[in-house]
């Protein structure tokens, strides 16, 4: 199966951040969350550290980088955050949402008893005030940037196994909370079977942005091909990750107004398809709407580097509304 990015997408030819830009031990720099705070861009990225040349990974921490233009990034001298104890193995794949001036971080947490989705607030990216941790297995949580009908809203991706015939048929769900702590009123947003470029699983990607026509948001979609052999460092990597785009109802974000039946971003460039830990992976975690209508989409590529693509907001909305 060959996938192509939508013509509305412009990719930067080179990644915006790689392990070579990091002043401490780093190997894979990817799946970052990005926000604009007081006019400055901040990026919280995942660092699987170890030795890139030897293809050895030793652990995961989160690093912070800042930028004046959203393109050129400077990493802080030390890692920002890590979490590990008898129960917690690591936290990873952060997504950032600013709500009423407060930075919220959604993250995945691997524990001895399963994968939990966490939501925290932070003032300085050095410590987290954890507001909720889901029951396992759940991850890819993203928060909407404002309360809707008085409640916080998140997209999430629980991982049912027994009830989905022991296959990865994981879907996108939506929950609400009055206080970020107690979550409920959970509704299905989109099932894997609805997405023509997914035969395995889907999940939320970057936190949504608001447009006049609805909440615009990316998702990741996984195509599995068991005939594919070695791609990247491991013996076998059979999955291809593309990004999709959808529009959700402003008043009830569990309702899909429309979505593109074709991928928005597909793996095509050398650092997306050929070089890296798990090639053919596009995994957006940050999406920003600029005043001139440009949308910046930050995505991890090949689970190895952090990249940027841009598109016009109206083009993205039109892709979702297109009838096929
Ligand atoms: C998912 C997560 C992501 C990763 C992706 C591709 O299940 O682990 O962190 O980018 O797989 O390996």
Coordinates of C-alpha atoms and ligand atoms in Angstrom, one line a residue:
X1 CA 0.0 0.0 0.0
X2 CA 1.4 3.4 -1.0
X3 CA 0.1 6.5 0.7
X4 CA 0.6 10.1 -0.4
X5 CA 0.2 13.4 1.5
X6 CA -2.6 15.8 0.5
X7 CA -1.6 18.5 -2.0
X8 CA -2.6 21.1 0.6
X9 CA 0.3 20.0 2.8
X10 CA 3.8 21.7 2.7
X11 CA 6.5 19.8 4.5
X12 CA 9.7 21.3 5.7
X13 CA 12.4 19.3 3.9
X14 CA 14.4 18.6 7.1
X15 CA 13.3 17.8 10.6
X16 CA 13.0 20.7 13.0
X17 CA 14.6 18.8 15.9
X18 CA 16.9 15.7 16.0
X19 CA 19.1 14.1 18.6
X20 CA 22.0 16.1 17.2
X21 CA 20.4 19.3 18.4
X22 CA 20.1 18.1 22.0
X23 CA 22.9 19.1 24.5
X24 CA 22.4 16.0 26.7
X25 CA 22.1 12.2 26.0
X26 CA 19.5 11.8 23.3
X27 CA 18.8 9.3 20.5
X28 CA 15.2 9.5 19.3
X29 CA 13.5 12.9 19.5
X30 CA 9.9 12.7 18.4
X31 CA 6.1 12.9 19.3
X32 CA 6.3 16.4 20.7
X33 CA 3.6 18.6 22.1
X34 CA 3.8 22.3 21.0
X35 CA 2.1 25.5 22.3
X36 CA 2.4 29.2 22.0
X37 CA 2.9 30.9 25.4
X38 CA 3.2 34.7 25.6
X39 CA 4.2 34.9 21.9
X40 CA 7.0 32.3 22.3
X41 CA 6.8 28.7 21.0
X42 CA 7.4 25.9 23.4
X43 CA 7.9 22.3 22.6
X44 CA 7.9 19.4 25.0
X45 CA 9.4 16.4 23.1
X46 CA 10.0 12.8 23.8
X47 CA 13.6 11.7 24.1
X48 CA 14.3 8.0 24.0
X49 CA 18.0 8.3 25.0
X50 CA 20.8 5.8 24.5
X51 CA 23.2 5.5 21.6
X52 CA 21.9 6.4 18.1
X53 CA 24.9 5.0 16.2
X54 CA 24.8 1.7 18.1
X55 CA 21.0 1.6 17.8
X56 CA 20.7 1.2 21.6
X57 CA 17.9 2.7 23.7
X58 CA 18.2 3.0 27.5
X59 CA 15.2 5.0 28.7
X60 CA 12.8 7.9 28.1
X61 CA 12.6 11.5 29.3
X62 CA 10.9 14.6 28.1
X63 CA 12.9 17.6 26.9
X64 CA 11.9 21.3 26.4
X65 CA 12.8 23.4 23.4
X66 CA 11.8 27.0 22.6
X67 CA 11.6 29.0 19.4
X68 CA 10.7 32.5 18.2
X69 CA 9.3 31.5 14.9
X70 CA 8.1 27.9 15.4
X71 CA 10.7 26.6 12.9
X72 CA 14.2 27.1 14.6
X73 CA 14.3 25.5 18.0
X74 CA 16.8 25.6 20.8
X75 CA 16.7 22.8 23.4
X76 CA 17.2 23.6 27.1
X77 CA 20.5 22.4 28.6
X78 CA 18.9 19.6 30.7
X79 CA 15.9 17.3 30.3
X80 CA 12.7 18.8 31.6
X81 CA 10.9 15.8 33.1
X82 CA 11.1 12.1 33.7
X83 CA 9.0 9.8 35.9
X84 CA 10.0 6.4 37.1
X85 CA 9.4 4.4 40.3
X86 CA 8.4 0.9 41.4
X87 CA 5.1 1.2 39.6
X88 CA 5.8 3.8 36.8
X89 CA 8.1 2.8 34.0
X90 CA 8.0 6.1 32.1
X91 CA 5.9 8.9 30.7
X92 CA 5.9 9.8 27.0
X93 CA 4.1 11.3 24.0
X94 CA 3.2 14.7 25.6
X95 CA 0.5 16.9 24.1
X96 CA 0.2 20.5 25.2
X97 CA -3.0 22.6 25.5
X98 CA -3.3 26.1 27.0
X99 CA -6.6 26.6 28.7
X100 CA -7.2 30.0 30.3
X101 CA -3.5 30.7 30.3
X102 CA -2.6 27.4 32.1
X103 CA -0.4 24.8 30.4
X104 CA -2.0 21.4 30.4
X105 CA 0.0 18.3 29.5
X106 CA -1.6 15.1 28.4
X107 CA 0.8 12.1 28.4
X108 CA 1.0 8.3 28.2
X109 CA 2.3 6.5 31.3
X110 CA 3.6 3.0 31.1
X111 CA 3.1 1.2 34.4
X112 CA 3.7 -2.3 35.8
X113 CA -0.1 -2.7 35.4
X114 CA -0.8 -1.3 32.0
X115 CA -0.8 2.0 30.0
X116 CA -2.5 5.0 31.6
X117 CA -3.5 8.3 30.1
X118 CA -2.5 11.2 32.3
X119 CA -3.5 14.9 32.5
X120 CA -1.4 17.4 34.4
X121 CA -0.9 21.1 34.7
X122 CA 2.5 22.8 34.9
X123 CA 3.9 26.2 35.4
X124 CA 7.5 25.6 34.5
X125 CA 7.7 22.2 32.8
X126 CA 9.8 21.0 35.7
X127 CA 7.1 19.6 37.9
X128 CA 3.6 18.2 37.1
X129 CA 0.4 18.7 39.1
X130 CA -1.3 15.4 38.0
X131 CA -5.0 16.0 37.8
X132 CA -6.1 12.5 36.6
X133 CA -4.8 9.1 35.5
X134 CA -7.0 6.8 33.5
X135 CA -7.6 3.1 34.1
X136 CA -5.4 1.0 31.8
X137 CA -5.1 0.6 28.8
X138 CA -5.7 4.1 27.4
X139 CA -3.5 6.8 25.8
X140 CA -3.3 9.5 23.1
X141 CA -5.4 11.9 25.2
X142 CA -5.8 15.4 23.9
X143 CA -7.6 18.3 25.5
X144 CA -9.7 20.9 23.8
X145 CA -8.4 24.4 24.3
X146 CA -11.5 25.6 26.1
X147 CA -14.4 24.2 28.1
X148 CA -17.5 23.3 26.1
X149 CA -20.9 23.7 27.7
X150 CA -19.1 24.2 31.0
X151 CA -17.0 21.0 30.9
X152 CA -13.4 20.1 29.9
X153 CA -13.4 17.8 26.9
X154 CA -10.8 15.3 25.8
X155 CA -10.3 12.8 23.0
X156 CA -8.9 9.5 24.0
X157 CA -8.0 6.1 22.7
X158 CA -8.8 3.1 25.0
X159 CA -7.3 -0.2 23.8
X160 CA -9.9 -3.0 24.0
X161 CA -8.5 -6.4 23.1
X162 CA -10.9 -9.2 24.1
X163 CA -14.0 -7.5 22.8
X164 CA -12.3 -6.6 19.5
X165 CA -11.4 -10.2 18.6
X166 CA -7.9 -9.8 19.9
X167 CA -7.0 -7.4 17.1
X168 CA -5.8 -3.8 17.4
X169 CA -9.2 -2.3 16.5
X170 CA -8.7 0.8 18.6
X171 CA -11.0 3.8 18.1
X172 CA -11.3 7.4 19.0
X173 CA -13.6 8.4 22.0
X174 CA -14.6 11.6 23.7
X175 CA -15.1 12.3 27.4
X176 CA -16.0 15.2 29.6
X177 CA -15.1 16.5 33.0
X178 CA -16.2 19.3 35.3
X179 CA -12.8 19.5 36.9
X180 CA -10.2 17.6 34.9
X181 CA -10.4 14.8 37.6
X182 CA -13.6 13.0 37.1
X183 CA -14.2 11.9 33.5
X184 CA -17.4 10.5 32.0
X185 CA -20.2 10.8 29.5
X186 CA -17.9 8.9 27.2
X187 CA -19.0 8.6 23.5
X188 CA -17.5 7.0 20.4
X189 CA -16.2 9.6 17.9
X190 CA -14.9 7.4 15.1
X191 CA -14.3 3.7 14.6
X192 CA -11.2 2.3 12.8
X193 CA -13.5 0.7 10.1
X194 CA -14.6 4.2 8.9
X195 CA -11.1 5.2 7.8
X196 CA -10.1 3.9 4.4
X197 CA -6.4 4.3 5.1
X198 CA -6.5 2.3 8.4
X199 CA -6.9 -1.4 8.7
X200 CA -5.4 -1.7 12.2
X201 CA -6.2 1.2 14.6
X202 CA -6.7 4.9 14.8
X203 CA -6.1 7.5 17.6
X204 CA -6.2 11.2 18.4
X205 CA -3.1 13.1 17.3
X206 CA -2.6 16.8 18.1
X207 CA -5.0 18.8 20.3
X208 CA -7.9 20.4 18.2
X209 CA -8.0 24.0 17.0
X210 CA -11.2 26.1 16.8
X211 CA -12.5 27.2 13.4
X212 CA -15.9 28.8 12.5
X213 CA -16.9 25.5 10.9
X214 CA -16.0 23.2 13.8
X215 CA -13.1 21.8 15.8
X216 CA -10.3 20.9 13.4
X217 CA -8.2 18.0 14.5
X218 CA -5.7 15.4 13.2
X219 CA -5.7 11.8 14.0
X220 CA -3.3 9.0 13.4
X221 CA -4.3 6.0 11.3
X222 CA -2.4 2.7 11.1
X223 CA -2.2 0.4 8.2
X224 CA -0.7 -3.0 9.0
X225 CA 0.9 -5.2 6.3
X226 CA 2.2 -8.5 7.7
X227 CA 4.2 -9.1 4.5
X228 CA 6.5 -6.1 5.2
X229 CA 9.9 -7.2 6.6
X230 CA 12.6 -5.2 8.3
X231 CA 11.9 -1.4 8.3
X232 CA 14.1 0.4 10.8
X233 CA 16.1 -1.0 13.6
X234 CA 13.9 -3.9 14.7
X235 CA 13.7 -7.3 13.0
X236 CA 10.2 -6.5 11.7
X237 CA 8.0 -3.4 11.6
X238 CA 4.8 -4.0 9.7
X239 CA 2.9 -0.8 10.4
X240 CA 2.5 2.4 8.4
X241 CA 1.2 5.5 10.3
X242 CA -0.4 8.3 8.4
X243 CA -2.1 11.4 9.7
X244 CA -5.8 12.1 8.9
X245 CA -7.9 15.3 9.4
X246 CA -11.4 15.7 10.7
X247 CA -13.9 18.4 11.7
X248 CA -15.9 18.0 14.9
X249 CA -19.1 19.8 16.0
X250 CA -18.3 22.9 18.0
X251 CA -21.1 22.3 20.5
X252 CA -20.8 18.5 20.7
X253 CA -17.3 17.4 19.7
X254 CA -18.2 13.7 19.8
X255 CA -20.0 14.3 16.5
X256 CA -17.9 14.2 13.3
X257 CA -19.0 16.8 10.8
X258 CA -16.7 15.4 8.1
X259 CA -13.2 13.9 7.6
X260 CA -10.9 13.4 4.6
X261 CA -11.1 9.9 3.2
X262 CA -7.4 10.2 2.2
X263 CA -4.4 10.7 4.3
X264 CA -3.4 14.3 5.2
X265 CA 0.3 13.5 5.9
X266 CA 1.9 10.3 4.7
X267 CA 5.5 9.1 5.0
X268 CA 7.5 10.2 1.9
X269 CA 10.8 11.9 2.8
X270 CA 14.0 10.0 3.4
X271 CA 13.9 10.7 7.2
X272 CA 10.2 9.5 7.2
X273 CA 10.6 6.3 5.2
X274 CA 14.2 5.1 5.3
X275 CA 16.3 6.3 8.2
X276 CA 15.4 5.7 11.8
X277 CA 14.0 3.4 14.5
X278 CA 10.5 2.6 13.1
X279 CA 10.2 4.0 9.6
X280 CA 7.0 5.0 7.9
X281 CA 5.5 6.5 11.0
X282 CA 3.9 10.0 11.0
X283 CA 2.6 10.9 14.4
X284 CA 1.4 14.5 14.9
X285 CA 1.3 15.9 18.5
X286 CA 1.1 19.7 18.0
X287 CA -1.1 21.9 15.8
X288 CA -1.1 25.7 15.9
X289 CA -3.3 28.2 14.1
X290 CA -1.4 31.4 13.2
X291 CA -3.2 34.8 12.7
X292 CA -2.6 34.6 8.9
X293 CA -4.5 31.3 8.6
X294 CA -1.5 29.1 8.4
X295 CA -1.7 25.9 10.4
X296 CA 1.6 24.4 11.7
X297 CA 1.4 20.7 12.3
X298 CA 4.3 19.2 14.3
X299 CA 4.8 15.5 13.9
X300 CA 7.2 12.7 15.0
X301 CA 8.6 10.9 11.9
X302 CA 10.0 7.3 12.0
X303 CA 9.8 7.5 15.8
X304 CA 13.2 9.3 15.4
X305 CA 12.9 13.0 14.5
X306 CA 10.5 15.9 15.0
X307 CA 9.1 17.5 11.8
X308 CA 6.9 20.4 10.7
X309 CA 4.3 20.6 7.9
X310 CA 2.1 23.6 7.2
X311 CA -1.3 24.1 5.4
X312 CA -3.9 26.8 5.1
X313 CA -6.8 26.4 7.6
X314 CA -9.5 26.8 5.0
X315 CA -7.9 24.1 2.8
X316 CA -7.9 21.8 5.8
X317 CA -11.6 22.5 6.6
X318 CA -12.5 22.0 3.0
X319 CA -10.8 18.6 2.9
X320 CA -13.0 17.6 5.8
X321 CA -16.2 18.9 4.1
X322 CA -15.4 17.5 0.6
X323 CA -18.1 15.0 -0.6
X324 CA -16.6 12.0 -2.4
Ligands
LIG1 C1 2.4 4.0 19.2 C2 3.1 4.8 20.3 C3 3.8 5.9 19.7 C4 4.7 5.5 18.5 C5 3.9 4.7 17.5 C6 4.7 4.1 16.4 O1 1.8 2.8 19.6 O2 4.0 3.9 20.9 O3 4.6 6.5 20.7 O4 5.1 6.7 17.8 O5 3.3 3.6 18.2 O6 5.7 3.3 16.9

